[in-house]
Amino acid sequence: MRSLILRTTALGLLPTTLLFAAYLLWRGHHLPGGGFIAGLVVGAALVVHGLAFGGAATRARFSAWLTPAAPLGLAIALASGLPAVLAGRPYLTHFHGAVPVPGHGPVAVSTALVFDLGVFLVVVGVTAALLAALAEGDDR
Amino acid sequence: MSAAVTALSLLALPFAAAGAALAVPRRLAGILALAVALTVVGLAVPWWSAVSETPLLLPFAWMPELGIDAGLRLDRLGLFFVLLIGGIGAAVAQYSRVYVAAGDARGFWPLLLAFMGAMLGLALADSLLLFFVFWELTTMASALLIAMSGGPEARRGAVRAFAITGAGGLCLLTGMILIAQQADAWTFSALAAKAGAITADPAHIPALLLMLVGVATKSAQAPFHVWLPGAMAAPAPVSAYLHSATMVKAGVLLLGRLFPIFSESPLWLPVLMAVGLTTFVVGAWNAWRSDDLKQLLAHSTVSNLGMLVAMYGIYARTGATAELVNIANHALYKSALFLLVGWLEKATGTRDFSLLDREHWIRAEPFGGALIGIGALAMAGVPLLFGFVAKEGFLIGVLGTPGPVAGLAVAAALLGAALTVGAAFKLFIGTFWGPEPPTLERGHPRKKRSVWLLAVPAVLLVPQLVGGVVPAWQVRQLAGPGAQWAGGPAFWHHFDLLLVAGLAVFAVGGALFLLRTRLARLPRLGSLIEPIDASAGVMIGLARRLGDAMQAGGTGHHAGLTLLAALAALAPGLALAVGAARSAPADVLWAQAGLAVLPAGLVIAGALAAAAVRERFTALVLAAVAGYGLALFYVLLRAPDLALTQVLVETVSLILLLLAFKRLPEPRPEPLAVGRLAIALAGGLALALLAWSAAVVTPADPAGAQQAALAEPVGHGRNAVNVILVDIRGADTLGEIAVLAVAALAAVALLAPWRGRGATPAKPEVEGGGSCDR
């Protein structure tokens, strides 16, 4: 399935999909989206890349980013609950604030987003690990 | 520095350093361990005088609804143990830096630091449950450190240690829960405040006995002492730290914590004295009989632990003011001896007594020999060393035992002391003063041995000399306020029963040493090794048989069993739900149908087609079609997050399944399995009934509505699903992603043997791998 059309399309599709995933992650708190969905979108993008270029090439290109993704995501998710403990509240109480962005107005940020980022990284890491393990030595 | 900050940093520092030691090179990790141990001592020393009189309690609320807290305490016993752990830890760290070979396992320094942190947690914990957590952590660290040197002997020793101390830990937990329920108190200090009421009620006896079983397993009391000699497979510094100075003393620490609570109990004195004296004699006998010097020290440690346990029985009569004297004495000289045996092994090339007995080593290694001599004489309790003071205290205590069994107790104590003297002479005189010249080429040359191998034990033995010459001063430092010591500790009182007993002990011990070759045929005592190994083997065999029954036979067999179990668990709830649904009005279901007929048709068509088609890949794609139909359902129910997730999960799963199925061999055509068909139909029917009753029965207050209402005000988000996932039920999500990560890890590990072998392996080497697609 190493067709030229697929390869070109996949290469063009990849950055757009990643951007879309980031967008889904960002807006998850107010509109449909969130960490799980964004992570799965990135997983689908990896599948397309693998279909176009083969498992070995995909792994060679992305493994440096994706191997530590799952543990890193877990660590981030665990850490996002710690500011609450330091402030004397129960673990995983989320704090919400607003960061003023010039020319746009206040942008809402919160530790919930950090937690969602952790979830996102875990899902990306898990999908990538399973794909890499199954697609090894494969021509598809 | 406040007490709370000190306590927390004492706990956090070793664990943080253990994490760091995983990443840094070995040399740096050794220096880090030394620094951490010295810091622990430095943090603890300023608090010694402050807590001498009254303990300092630091409560931390953990689950206030259940009354459980994670409190810490700083008191004499705990702070003494902190100093012991830190001080001997520093000595062991420095020794290990020059002893543990560069090629040894990478896990040494992180495990040692983690163990140090767990022991510190034991010393500082006031809460019962926190104490238990650290207790189990020391068990795990100890087993891992024993197994570290590799080889079947080390692994057997580690499994044995883990089995015995782990079982003891479970008894301890049960006892703790029983007593906490009885007294409604979850900390040692709260229990101590209610001591009178607890011991007056006979219901405390099972709890006390269970906790004493925990003590006996951890501190290697007879008959559970068999794990300690097996633990000697670990390198010398590990034996010195864990199995002589700190971990085995954890049981004694627990006795110290239980003493204010249970000393009035009628069971305390008899049980502890019986167990302790039996262990004292058994350990001393085995020590005297040992031919391997490290085993000799291990059995002697068992014997000394018996003495410490018996002392706690005696304290019920006399008060526990002198508890630290005995603990300090034993920890210091025994750890020094273990380190010295490690040096001896390097210097002479062997630990076997039958070889060393014949060789004359004292002129070749005078300094090392002198140090071992001091340690051995301290073990024997010779005057002018601190060991004598401790042994005297023990004999005085036993001699004062009232009651009919006093004679038996005294005889046991004297016999054990005599055997210990025999073992000590074996260690010193037998090893160094043989008739033949030494075989120098068997050991490492002197230039290659670091000076620290002798310097560290020398430092540890200094308190023995100090305490021997000025015992009153040393005892005053260690003993609690108001300590009673008849006539003051000294090495000469007057000609009395005690002196006669002491001289008799030395005479008998000397005779036993001189007759050692004549008496070499006598057996060792009290070995429960075969039954314990056998029961461990039985459990492992049972687990293997269960695994074979459940998992061998292919995916279909395993899935069928899982589905059956799920249906059995679901049955009662399903019966209730169907009963409630049948009383609902009949036309509610059809009124809701509307457009849902379309995706329903898609799901049904896809599922039936997938079941009917023979070709694997087509079946997978048709199953995915059913999944997409389900996503359409979610769209109709106005759940965009669910629909998105369903579509994405279905796509990624389809790809993963296609990739996985590519590797499997072609399935053999086989007849229809009626049993599996029945299970599948039953499963489908159960879920259909569940869905029907869920659609028809509308509860008065749906669970989701409250949480959805909270989304905006509390969670500051308009997407209720995401707010629930991330904020309101965030802990659940944390657990789920942890499970995901572990599952991926397991999948990668399981798929590893199939790597790089192309599409269809001819003969898979993984067990049961070929029948995965039946």
CSV table of N, CA and C in Angstrom, one decimal, chain B residues 415 418-419 421-422 503-513:
chain,number,residue,atom,x,y,z
B,415,LEU,N,22.4,-21.8,79.6
B,415,LEU,CA,22.8,-22.7,78.5
B,415,LEU,C,23.0,-21.8,77.3
B,418,ALA,N,26.2,-19.9,77.5
B,418,ALA,CA,27.4,-20.8,77.4
B,418,ALA,C,27.6,-21.1,75.9
B,419,LEU,N,26.6,-21.4,75.2
B,419,LEU,CA,26.7,-21.8,73.8
B,419,LEU,C,27.2,-20.5,73.0
B,421,VAL,N,29.2,-18.2,74.2
B,421,VAL,CA,30.6,-18.1,74.4
B,421,VAL,C,31.4,-19.1,73.5
B,422,GLY,N,30.9,-20.3,73.4
B,422,GLY,CA,31.5,-21.3,72.5
B,422,GLY,C,31.6,-20.8,71.1
B,503,LEU,N,31.0,-17.0,85.7
B,503,LEU,CA,32.2,-17.9,85.5
B,503,LEU,C,31.9,-19.2,85.0
B,504,ALA,N,30.8,-19.8,85.5
B,504,ALA,CA,30.4,-21.1,85.0
B,504,ALA,C,30.1,-21.1,83.5
B,505,VAL,N,29.4,-20.0,83.1
B,505,VAL,CA,29.1,-19.9,81.7
B,505,VAL,C,30.3,-19.9,80.8
B,506,PHE,N,31.4,-19.1,81.3
B,506,PHE,CA,32.6,-19.1,80.5
B,506,PHE,C,33.3,-20.4,80.5
B,507,ALA,N,33.2,-21.1,81.7
B,507,ALA,CA,33.9,-22.4,81.7
B,507,ALA,C,33.2,-23.4,80.7
B,508,VAL,N,31.9,-23.5,80.8
B,508,VAL,CA,31.2,-24.4,79.9
B,508,VAL,C,31.4,-24.0,78.4
B,509,GLY,N,31.4,-22.7,78.2
B,509,GLY,CA,31.6,-22.2,76.8
B,509,GLY,C,33.0,-22.6,76.3
B,510,GLY,N,34.0,-22.4,77.1
B,510,GLY,CA,35.3,-22.8,76.7
B,510,GLY,C,35.4,-24.3,76.4
B,511,ALA,N,34.8,-25.1,77.3
B,511,ALA,CA,34.8,-26.5,77.1
B,511,ALA,C,34.2,-26.9,75.8
B,512,LEU,N,33.0,-26.3,75.5
B,512,LEU,CA,32.4,-26.6,74.3
B,512,LEU,C,33.3,-26.2,73.1
B,513,PHE,N,34.0,-25.1,73.2
B,513,PHE,CA,34.9,-24.7,72.1
B,513,PHE,C,36.0,-25.8,71.9
